[in-house]
C-alpha positions in Angstrom: 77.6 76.7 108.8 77.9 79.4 111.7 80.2 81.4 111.5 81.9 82.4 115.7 84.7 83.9 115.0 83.6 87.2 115.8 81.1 88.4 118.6 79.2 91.9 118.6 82.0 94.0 119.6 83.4 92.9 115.9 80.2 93.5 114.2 80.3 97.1 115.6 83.1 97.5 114.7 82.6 96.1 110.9 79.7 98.8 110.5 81.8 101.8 111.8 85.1 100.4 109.1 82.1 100.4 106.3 80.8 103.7 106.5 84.4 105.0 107.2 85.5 103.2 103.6 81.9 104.4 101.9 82.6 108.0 103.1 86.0 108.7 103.0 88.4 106.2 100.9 85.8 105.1 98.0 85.5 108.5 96.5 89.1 109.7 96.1 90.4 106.0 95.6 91.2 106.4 91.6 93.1 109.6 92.3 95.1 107.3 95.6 95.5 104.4 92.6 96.8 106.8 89.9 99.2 108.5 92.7 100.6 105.5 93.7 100.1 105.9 97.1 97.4 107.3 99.9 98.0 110.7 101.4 99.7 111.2 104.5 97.0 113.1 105.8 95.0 109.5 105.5 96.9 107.9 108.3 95.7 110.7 111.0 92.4 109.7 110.0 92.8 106.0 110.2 94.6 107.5 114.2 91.8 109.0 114.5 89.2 106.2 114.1 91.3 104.1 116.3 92.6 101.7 114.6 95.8 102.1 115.2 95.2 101.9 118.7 93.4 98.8 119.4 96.4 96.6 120.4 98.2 99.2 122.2 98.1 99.2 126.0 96.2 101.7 127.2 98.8 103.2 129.4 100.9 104.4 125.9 97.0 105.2 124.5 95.4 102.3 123.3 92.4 100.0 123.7 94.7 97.4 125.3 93.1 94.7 123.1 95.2 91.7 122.8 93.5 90.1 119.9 93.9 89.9 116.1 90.2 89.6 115.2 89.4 93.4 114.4 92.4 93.2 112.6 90.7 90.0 110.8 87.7 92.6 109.9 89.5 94.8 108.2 90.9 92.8 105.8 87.4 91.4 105.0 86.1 95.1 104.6 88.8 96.5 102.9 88.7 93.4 100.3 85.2 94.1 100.0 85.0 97.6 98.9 87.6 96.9 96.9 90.5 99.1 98.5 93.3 99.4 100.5 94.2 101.9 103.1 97.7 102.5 101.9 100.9 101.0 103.1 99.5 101.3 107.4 99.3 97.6 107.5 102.5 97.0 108.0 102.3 99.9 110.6 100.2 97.8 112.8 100.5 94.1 111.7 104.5 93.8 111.6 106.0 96.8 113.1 104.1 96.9 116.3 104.7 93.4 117.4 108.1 93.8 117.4 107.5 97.1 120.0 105.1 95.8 122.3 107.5 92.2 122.5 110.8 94.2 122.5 110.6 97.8 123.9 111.9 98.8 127.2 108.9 100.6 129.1 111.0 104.4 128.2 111.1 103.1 124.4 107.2 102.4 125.1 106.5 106.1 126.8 108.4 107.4 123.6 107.0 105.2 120.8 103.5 104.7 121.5 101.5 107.1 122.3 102.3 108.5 118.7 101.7 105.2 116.9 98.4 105.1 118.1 97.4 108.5 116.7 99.1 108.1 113.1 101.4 110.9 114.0 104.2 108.8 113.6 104.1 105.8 110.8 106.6 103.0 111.3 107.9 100.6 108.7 110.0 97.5 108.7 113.6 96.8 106.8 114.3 93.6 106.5 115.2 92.6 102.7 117.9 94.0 100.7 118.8 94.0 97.6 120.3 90.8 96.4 119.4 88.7 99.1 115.8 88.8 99.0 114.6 86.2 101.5 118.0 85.3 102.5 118.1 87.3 105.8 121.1 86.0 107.4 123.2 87.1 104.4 122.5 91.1 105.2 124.9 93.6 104.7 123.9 96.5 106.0 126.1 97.4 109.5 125.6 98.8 112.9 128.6 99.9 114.5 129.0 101.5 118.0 130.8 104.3 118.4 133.9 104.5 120.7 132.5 106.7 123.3 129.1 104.3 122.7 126.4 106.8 122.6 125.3 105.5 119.3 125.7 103.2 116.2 126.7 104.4 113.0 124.6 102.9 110.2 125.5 102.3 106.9 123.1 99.8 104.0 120.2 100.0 101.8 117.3 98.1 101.8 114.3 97.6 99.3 110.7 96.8 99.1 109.9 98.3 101.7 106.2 98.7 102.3 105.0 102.1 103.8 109.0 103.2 103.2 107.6 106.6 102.1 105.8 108.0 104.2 107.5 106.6 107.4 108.5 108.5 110.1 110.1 105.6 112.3 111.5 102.7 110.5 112.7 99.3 112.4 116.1 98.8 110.7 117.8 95.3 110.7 121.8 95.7 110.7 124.4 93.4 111.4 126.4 94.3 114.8 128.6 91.6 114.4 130.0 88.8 111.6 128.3 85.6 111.3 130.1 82.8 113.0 131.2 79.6 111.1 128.5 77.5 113.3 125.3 80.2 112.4 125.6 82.8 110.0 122.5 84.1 111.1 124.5 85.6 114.1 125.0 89.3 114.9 121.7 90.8 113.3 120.4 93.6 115.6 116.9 95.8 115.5 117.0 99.5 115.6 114.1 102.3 115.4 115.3 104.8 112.7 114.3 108.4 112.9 113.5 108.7 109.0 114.7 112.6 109.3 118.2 111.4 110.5 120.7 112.9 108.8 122.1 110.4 105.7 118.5 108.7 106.0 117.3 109.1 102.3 114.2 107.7 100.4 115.3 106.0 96.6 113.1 105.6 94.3 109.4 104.4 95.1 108.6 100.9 93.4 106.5 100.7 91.0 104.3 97.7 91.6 102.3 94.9 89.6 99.7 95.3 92.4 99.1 97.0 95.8 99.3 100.3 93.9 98.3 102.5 97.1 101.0 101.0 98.9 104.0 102.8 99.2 106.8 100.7 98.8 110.6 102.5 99.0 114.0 101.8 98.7 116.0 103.2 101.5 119.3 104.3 102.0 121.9 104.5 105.0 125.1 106.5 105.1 126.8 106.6 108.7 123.5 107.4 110.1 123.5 107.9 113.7 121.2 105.7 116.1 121.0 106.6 119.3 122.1 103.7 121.6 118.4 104.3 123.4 116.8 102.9 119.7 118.2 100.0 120.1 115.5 97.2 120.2 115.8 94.6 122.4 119.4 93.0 122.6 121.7 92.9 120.6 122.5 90.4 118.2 119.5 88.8 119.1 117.8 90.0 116.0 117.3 87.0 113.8 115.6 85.2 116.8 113.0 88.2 116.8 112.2 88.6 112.9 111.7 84.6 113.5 109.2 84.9 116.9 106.5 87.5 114.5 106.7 85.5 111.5 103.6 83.6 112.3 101.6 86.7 112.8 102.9 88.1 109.5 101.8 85.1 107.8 98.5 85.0 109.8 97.7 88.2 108.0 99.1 87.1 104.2 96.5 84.2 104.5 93.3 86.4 106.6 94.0 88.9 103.6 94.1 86.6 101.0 90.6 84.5 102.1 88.9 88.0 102.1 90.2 88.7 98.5 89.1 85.6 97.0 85.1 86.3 99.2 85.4 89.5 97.6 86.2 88.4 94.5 83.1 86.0 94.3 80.9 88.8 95.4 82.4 91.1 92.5 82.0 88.2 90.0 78.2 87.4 90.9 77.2 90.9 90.6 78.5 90.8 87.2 77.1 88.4 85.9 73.7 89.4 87.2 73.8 92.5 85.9 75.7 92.0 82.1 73.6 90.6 79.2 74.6 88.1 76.7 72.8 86.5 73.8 70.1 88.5 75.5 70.2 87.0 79.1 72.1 87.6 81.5 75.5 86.0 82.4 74.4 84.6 85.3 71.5 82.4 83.6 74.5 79.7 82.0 75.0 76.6 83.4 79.0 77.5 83.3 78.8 80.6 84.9 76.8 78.9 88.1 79.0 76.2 88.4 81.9 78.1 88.3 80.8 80.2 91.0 79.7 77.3 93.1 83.1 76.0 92.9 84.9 79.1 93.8 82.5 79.5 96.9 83.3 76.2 98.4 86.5 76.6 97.5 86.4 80.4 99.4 84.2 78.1 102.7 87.1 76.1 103.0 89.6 79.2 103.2 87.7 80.7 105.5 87.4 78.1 108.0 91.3 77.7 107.7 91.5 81.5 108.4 89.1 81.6 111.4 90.9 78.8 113.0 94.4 79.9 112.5 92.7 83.4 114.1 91.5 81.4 117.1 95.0 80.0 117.6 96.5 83.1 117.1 94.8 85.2 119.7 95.2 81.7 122.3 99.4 82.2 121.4 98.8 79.0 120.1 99.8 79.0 116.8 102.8 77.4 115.4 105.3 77.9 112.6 103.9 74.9 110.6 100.4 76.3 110.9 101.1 79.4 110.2 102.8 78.0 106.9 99.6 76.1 106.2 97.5 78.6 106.5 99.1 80.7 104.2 100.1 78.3 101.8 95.9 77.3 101.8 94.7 80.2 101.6 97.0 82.0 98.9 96.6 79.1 96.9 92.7 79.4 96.8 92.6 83.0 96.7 95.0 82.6 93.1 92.8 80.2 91.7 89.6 82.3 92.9 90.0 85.6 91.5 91.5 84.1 88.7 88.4 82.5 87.6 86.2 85.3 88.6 87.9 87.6 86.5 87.3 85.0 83.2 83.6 85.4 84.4 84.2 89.6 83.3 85.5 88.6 80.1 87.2 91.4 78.4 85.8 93.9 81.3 88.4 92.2 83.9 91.0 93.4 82.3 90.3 96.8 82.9 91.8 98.7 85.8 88.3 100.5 86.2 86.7 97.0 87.6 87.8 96.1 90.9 88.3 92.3 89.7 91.0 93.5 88.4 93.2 95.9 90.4 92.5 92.3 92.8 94.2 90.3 90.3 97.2 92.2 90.2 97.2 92.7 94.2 96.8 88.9 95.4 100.1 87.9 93.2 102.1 89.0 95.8 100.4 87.3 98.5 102.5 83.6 97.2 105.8 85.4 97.3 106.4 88.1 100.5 106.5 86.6 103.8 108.2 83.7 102.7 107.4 82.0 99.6 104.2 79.0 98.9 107.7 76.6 98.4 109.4 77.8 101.5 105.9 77.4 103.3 106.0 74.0 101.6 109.4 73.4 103.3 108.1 74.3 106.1 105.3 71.9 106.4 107.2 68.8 105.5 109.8 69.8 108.0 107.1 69.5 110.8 105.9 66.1 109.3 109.2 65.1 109.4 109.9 64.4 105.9 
């Protein structure tokens, strides 16, 4: 089948993110893997490149491209090779909806032009500890001073991916109590200077998976936001995190499509290459079918994901599709890499194989932006069951 997802600008585009990853991230990935974490210096290289820039408007210095689909490429290339670049995807995929949907047009001037170059990394806070995803039950406060120049913000929240080396962070904070009728009431959105004073960084997770991906605890004692970082209105909030929740999971189930391709291609040069009762792996009848199956397992996910990109970039695609999408794809992409890494016997267990590190990367995929059962709920809600 054809594959039309993406046109030539795309493909250029795909060639230019190769050679980047060849050149600069595949030779100094171990020492990013045994760190924990990319460099900083990484993220004015990815500004650089433009990638940061490709949805902002050009005004604020951007490409101005309303569309999802280079995005889509670099989750296929990334997966590919085998790496990650770090914790910058959430830097474009959930923190700059939120400006381009909520930001007044001084906010704009002020954010912008440095999210585009990498000189400033943004991060999101939503979850906190012991609520997980229970949103509305947040603790962390906003309050407006008397003479109402600022809020004073006081919390902690956790998992936070890119919460390290963040320079802007988009805080959630309740404003005001939940009412009796919706608890999910009073939840506001404010950009954080990370060098406020009482911002602090906790301790930085360590992971199962996504091991170049910082992920932080923060801390908030009666840090002062100015009342001009206020985003959008307030108490308005939970409607917000709600309105980017299908891009989010757009992403979770693009990502997870190109892990489980890449985890076919890793399998089938293995098996090509390794020997075995003096043939190669690739020469049993088990070892072809299993690959067949995974491949038409990883067709299927892919059409899902191109489709759900389509209806993405139309503003066309809804909660329960999103939630389909994801649920597909992160389910094939489980049972993909699981079986290519039985294909590496012993060898897949071993952080030096790529099959690997992807094993332990893709769990997360069925839990963070919202779990496979609450993308089940979902679903059945819409089918009216």
């Amino acid at each position: 089948m054809r594959r039309t997802v993406f046109n030539e600008d795309h493909e250029a585009f795909r060639e230019t993110i190769r050679d980047f990853i060849e050149a600069e991230v595949v030779p100094v990935y171990d020492e990013w893997f045994a760190a924990g974490q990319a460099p900083r210096d990484f993220y004015y290289k990815l500004g650089e490149l433009g990638i940061f820039g490709i949805s902002v408007p050009e005004e604020f210095g951007g490409a101005g491209m309303d569309t999802h689909k280079f995005e889509a490429v670099l989750y296929e290339e990334t997966a590919r090779a085998g790496v990650q670049f770090g914790g910058s995807g959430v830097h474009v995929l959930l923190a700059l909806p939120y400006l381009k949907m909520l930001a007044t047009d001084e906010q704009k001037k002020r954010y912008l032009p440095k999210f585009a170059t990498g000189e400033e990394m943004w991060a999101i806070a939503m979850t906190e500890p012991g609520t997980g995803s229970d949103l509305a039950g947040m603790k962390t406060t906003a309050k407006l001073s008397e003479d109402g120049t600022h809020y004073v913000l006081n919390g902690a929240k956790t998992f936070i991916t890119g919460g390290v080396h963040a320079d802007k962070v988009i805080v959630c904070a309740r404003t005001a109590a939940p009412t009796a009728e919706d608890r999910r009431h009073g939840i506001s959105l404010f950009a954080v200077d990370t060098t406020s004073e009482g911002y602090s960084v906790g301790r930085k997770l360590d992971k199962l998976g996504l091991k170049t991906s910082d992920t932080a605890e923060l801390a908030f004692v009666d840090v002062k936001v100015p009342v001009e970082d206020l985003l959008g209105e307030e108490n308005m909030g939970f409607s917000y995190l709600g309105h980017n929740l299908a891009s989010e999971r757009w992403g979770i189930a693009f990502g997870a499509y190109a892990q489980a391709k890449a985890a076919v291609r890793f399998a089938k040069q293995y098996v090509q290459e390794r020997t075995v009762f003096g043939k190669p792996v690739a020469h049993f009848q088990n070892t072809k079918f299993e690959l067949a199956a995974c491949q038409a397992e990883v067709d299927a996910a892919e059409a899902v994901a191109d489709r759900a990109t389509e209806a993405l970039d139309a503003g066309e695609l809804t909660p329960a599709e999103a939630a389909s999408a994801k649920l597909f794809c992160t389910e094939v992409a489980h049972r993909v890499i699981d079986r290519c890494l039985q294909l590496h016997g012993g060898y897949g267990y071993m952080n030096e194989y790529p099959i690997a590190r992807l094993y332990a990367d893709n769990r997360v995929n069925r839990i963070y932006g919202g779990t496979s059962e609450i993308m089940k709920t979902i679903i059945a809600k819409d089918m009216g069951l």
